[in-house]
Structures are given as structure tokens and as C-alpha cells.
Amino acid sequence: MKTKSQMTSEEIRDFVAKKVAEKKALALVRASKKITPKQGLYIKYRLKCAGTTGADIAYEAGCTPQSVSDVLSGKSHSQRIERAVAQRLGYSSWNDMVQSLREMAA
């Protein structure tokens, strides 16, 4: 690869545009997992309708009910808990569930 002094201004612009696009894509992936407190309440409601409690999810994921509550309120992340919740609600993954919630709200 050329050093910065060997690159033309057009090559530098293309390089910078590519890096900016990569950062935006990474930020989108990170944001896709986050839920709002309102979405968390809806997920809790859906779990209750399915006959599942936070304690059930905690037992399945091997954690405390408080940890489940923190994930469902958007305060923290846990792949085990997120996976258990998504599976109980019939989704293939947490991201699929969050995207579905966002589509419902739009």
C-alpha cells in the first residue's frame, strides 16, 4: 500500500469515505442489539402472555432474575439471556426480535 505522501487526493478521499462507511456499519450493528425501556416492557408483556417469567429465563440461562431484568430494561447485555428470551418468543435471534419490534413501531 502506498504511504499518505504517495497517494493522490482522490485516493485519500476514497480511503476516508471507505473508513467512514465501515464505522457507520459497525455502529449500526452495535445499535441493533440495544432496546429501549418501552421495548423491554413489551418483551416482558409477551413473555408473560407466553406463560414465562423472568425467573424462568434466569434458570434457563443460569443467571439471576435481576440480570434478566437488566437486559430487558436495556441496562446491560448478555448473549445467554438474549438468546433464551428470543427462543422463548419464537425468534431465531435477539437481533431478529429487536428488528421486528422496530418494524412494528414504525
PDB file of C-alpha atoms in Angstrom:
ATOM      1  CA  MET A   1       0.000   0.000   0.000  1.00  0.00           C
ATOM      2  CA  LYS A   2       1.129   3.486  -0.735  1.00  0.00           C
ATOM      3  CA  THR A   3       2.053   5.868   2.033  1.00  0.00           C
ATOM      4  CA  LYS A   4      -0.005   9.008   2.525  1.00  0.00           C
ATOM      5  CA  SER A   5       2.578  11.105   0.681  1.00  0.00           C
ATOM      6  CA  GLN A   6       2.318   8.796  -2.359  1.00  0.00           C
ATOM      7  CA  MET A   7      -1.498   8.866  -2.521  1.00  0.00           C
ATOM      8  CA  THR A   8      -3.368  11.280  -4.731  1.00  0.00           C
ATOM      9  CA  SER A   9      -6.065  13.472  -3.241  1.00  0.00           C
ATOM     10  CA  GLU A  10      -8.703  11.302  -4.944  1.00  0.00           C
ATOM     11  CA  GLU A  11      -7.255   8.142  -3.399  1.00  0.00           C
ATOM     12  CA  ILE A  12      -7.223   9.810   0.002  1.00  0.00           C
ATOM     13  CA  ARG A  13     -10.887  10.844  -0.384  1.00  0.00           C
ATOM     14  CA  ASP A  14     -11.837   7.292  -1.371  1.00  0.00           C
ATOM     15  CA  PHE A  15      -9.870   5.866   1.557  1.00  0.00           C
ATOM     16  CA  VAL A  16     -11.538   8.223   4.048  1.00  0.00           C
ATOM     17  CA  ALA A  17     -15.014   7.551   2.594  1.00  0.00           C
ATOM     18  CA  LYS A  18     -14.423   3.801   2.932  1.00  0.00           C
ATOM     19  CA  LYS A  19     -13.330   4.141   6.577  1.00  0.00           C
ATOM     20  CA  VAL A  20     -16.350   6.331   7.407  1.00  0.00           C
ATOM     21  CA  ALA A  21     -18.695   3.774   5.820  1.00  0.00           C
ATOM     22  CA  GLU A  22     -17.066   0.969   7.835  1.00  0.00           C
ATOM     23  CA  LYS A  23     -17.521   2.906  11.089  1.00  0.00           C
ATOM     24  CA  LYS A  24     -21.180   3.613  10.297  1.00  0.00           C
ATOM     25  CA  ALA A  25     -21.811  -0.069   9.550  1.00  0.00           C
ATOM     26  CA  LEU A  26     -20.147  -1.098  12.815  1.00  0.00           C
ATOM     27  CA  ALA A  27     -22.200   1.440  14.782  1.00  0.00           C
ATOM     28  CA  LEU A  28     -25.383   0.093  13.182  1.00  0.00           C
ATOM     29  CA  VAL A  29     -24.504  -3.453  14.217  1.00  0.00           C
ATOM     30  CA  ARG A  30     -23.870  -2.323  17.800  1.00  0.00           C
ATOM     31  CA  ALA A  31     -27.084  -0.301  17.915  1.00  0.00           C
ATOM     32  CA  SER A  32     -29.167  -3.153  16.515  1.00  0.00           C
ATOM     33  CA  LYS A  33     -28.899  -5.056  19.800  1.00  0.00           C
ATOM     34  CA  LYS A  34     -29.985  -2.173  22.003  1.00  0.00           C
ATOM     35  CA  ILE A  35     -33.570  -1.920  23.154  1.00  0.00           C
ATOM     36  CA  THR A  36     -35.490   0.937  24.683  1.00  0.00           C
ATOM     37  CA  PRO A  37     -37.233   0.608  28.048  1.00  0.00           C
ATOM     38  CA  LYS A  38     -40.554   0.689  26.187  1.00  0.00           C
ATOM     39  CA  GLN A  39     -39.487  -2.252  24.008  1.00  0.00           C
ATOM     40  CA  GLY A  40     -38.330  -4.048  27.158  1.00  0.00           C
ATOM     41  CA  LEU A  41     -41.769  -3.655  28.708  1.00  0.00           C
ATOM     42  CA  TYR A  42     -43.344  -5.077  25.569  1.00  0.00           C
ATOM     43  CA  ILE A  43     -40.967  -8.053  25.657  1.00  0.00           C
ATOM     44  CA  LYS A  44     -41.870  -8.652  29.326  1.00  0.00           C
ATOM     45  CA  TYR A  45     -45.550  -8.498  28.363  1.00  0.00           C
ATOM     46  CA  ARG A  46     -45.025 -11.029  25.555  1.00  0.00           C
ATOM     47  CA  LEU A  47     -43.145 -13.327  27.933  1.00  0.00           C
ATOM     48  CA  LYS A  48     -45.976 -13.077  30.458  1.00  0.00           C
ATOM     49  CA  CYS A  49     -48.531 -13.912  27.754  1.00  0.00           C
ATOM     50  CA  ALA A  50     -46.420 -16.944  26.851  1.00  0.00           C
ATOM     51  CA  GLY A  51     -46.519 -18.074  30.495  1.00  0.00           C
ATOM     52  CA  THR A  52     -42.838 -17.371  31.089  1.00  0.00           C
ATOM     53  CA  THR A  53     -41.364 -15.296  33.896  1.00  0.00           C
ATOM     54  CA  GLY A  54     -38.007 -13.608  34.298  1.00  0.00           C
ATOM     55  CA  ALA A  55     -37.173 -16.317  36.832  1.00  0.00           C
ATOM     56  CA  ASP A  56     -37.784 -18.995  34.168  1.00  0.00           C
ATOM     57  CA  ILE A  57     -35.422 -17.222  31.787  1.00  0.00           C
ATOM     58  CA  ALA A  58     -32.867 -16.801  34.593  1.00  0.00           C
ATOM     59  CA  TYR A  59     -32.982 -20.517  35.403  1.00  0.00           C
ATOM     60  CA  GLU A  60     -32.610 -21.420  31.726  1.00  0.00           C
ATOM     61  CA  ALA A  61     -29.707 -19.004  31.204  1.00  0.00           C
ATOM     62  CA  GLY A  62     -28.029 -19.842  34.512  1.00  0.00           C
ATOM     63  CA  CYS A  63     -28.145 -16.334  35.962  1.00  0.00           C
ATOM     64  CA  THR A  64     -30.127 -14.219  38.417  1.00  0.00           C
ATOM     65  CA  PRO A  65     -33.585 -12.769  37.769  1.00  0.00           C
ATOM     66  CA  GLN A  66     -32.045  -9.310  38.279  1.00  0.00           C
ATOM     67  CA  SER A  67     -29.708  -9.954  35.339  1.00  0.00           C
ATOM     68  CA  VAL A  68     -32.707 -10.802  33.170  1.00  0.00           C
ATOM     69  CA  SER A  69     -34.438  -7.632  34.312  1.00  0.00           C
ATOM     70  CA  ASP A  70     -31.354  -5.558  33.477  1.00  0.00           C
ATOM     71  CA  VAL A  71     -31.204  -6.997  29.955  1.00  0.00           C
ATOM     72  CA  LEU A  72     -34.922  -6.468  29.373  1.00  0.00           C
ATOM     73  CA  SER A  73     -34.692  -2.866  30.532  1.00  0.00           C
ATOM     74  CA  GLY A  74     -31.769  -2.177  28.185  1.00  0.00           C
ATOM     75  CA  LYS A  75     -29.259  -1.605  31.001  1.00  0.00           C
ATOM     76  CA  SER A  76     -26.955  -4.484  30.084  1.00  0.00           C
ATOM     77  CA  HIS A  77     -26.290  -7.226  27.538  1.00  0.00           C
ATOM     78  CA  SER A  78     -25.931 -10.958  27.909  1.00  0.00           C
ATOM     79  CA  GLN A  79     -25.884 -13.279  24.934  1.00  0.00           C
ATOM     80  CA  ARG A  80     -27.198 -16.171  27.018  1.00  0.00           C
ATOM     81  CA  ILE A  81     -30.159 -14.187  28.303  1.00  0.00           C
ATOM     82  CA  GLU A  82     -30.884 -12.562  24.952  1.00  0.00           C
ATOM     83  CA  ARG A  83     -30.796 -15.962  23.235  1.00  0.00           C
ATOM     84  CA  ALA A  84     -33.116 -17.518  25.841  1.00  0.00           C
ATOM     85  CA  VAL A  85     -35.635 -14.674  25.552  1.00  0.00           C
ATOM     86  CA  ALA A  86     -35.634 -14.747  21.757  1.00  0.00           C
ATOM     87  CA  GLN A  87     -36.112 -18.519  21.686  1.00  0.00           C
ATOM     88  CA  ARG A  88     -38.999 -18.361  24.168  1.00  0.00           C
ATOM     89  CA  LEU A  89     -40.725 -15.815  21.932  1.00  0.00           C
ATOM     90  CA  GLY A  90     -40.134 -17.819  18.754  1.00  0.00           C
ATOM     91  CA  TYR A  91     -37.351 -15.758  17.164  1.00  0.00           C
ATOM     92  CA  SER A  92     -34.154 -17.174  15.755  1.00  0.00           C
ATOM     93  CA  SER A  93     -32.024 -14.479  17.416  1.00  0.00           C
ATOM     94  CA  TRP A  94     -32.153 -11.386  19.622  1.00  0.00           C
ATOM     95  CA  ASN A  95     -31.356  -9.151  16.641  1.00  0.00           C
ATOM     96  CA  ASP A  96     -34.290 -10.573  14.668  1.00  0.00           C
ATOM     97  CA  MET A  97     -36.571  -9.874  17.603  1.00  0.00           C
ATOM     98  CA  VAL A  98     -35.308  -6.289  18.044  1.00  0.00           C
ATOM     99  CA  GLN A  99     -35.654  -5.587  14.318  1.00  0.00           C
ATOM    100  CA  SER A 100     -39.193  -6.962  14.409  1.00  0.00           C
ATOM    101  CA  LEU A 101     -40.022  -4.644  17.326  1.00  0.00           C
ATOM    102  CA  ARG A 102     -38.645  -1.683  15.410  1.00  0.00           C
ATOM    103  CA  GLU A 103     -40.718  -2.537  12.351  1.00  0.00           C
ATOM    104  CA  MET A 104     -43.863  -2.743  14.499  1.00  0.00           C
ATOM    105  CA  ALA A 105     -43.163   0.702  15.953  1.00  0.00           C
ATOM    106  CA  ALA A 106     -42.564   2.299  12.550  1.00  0.00           C
TER     107      ALA A 106
END
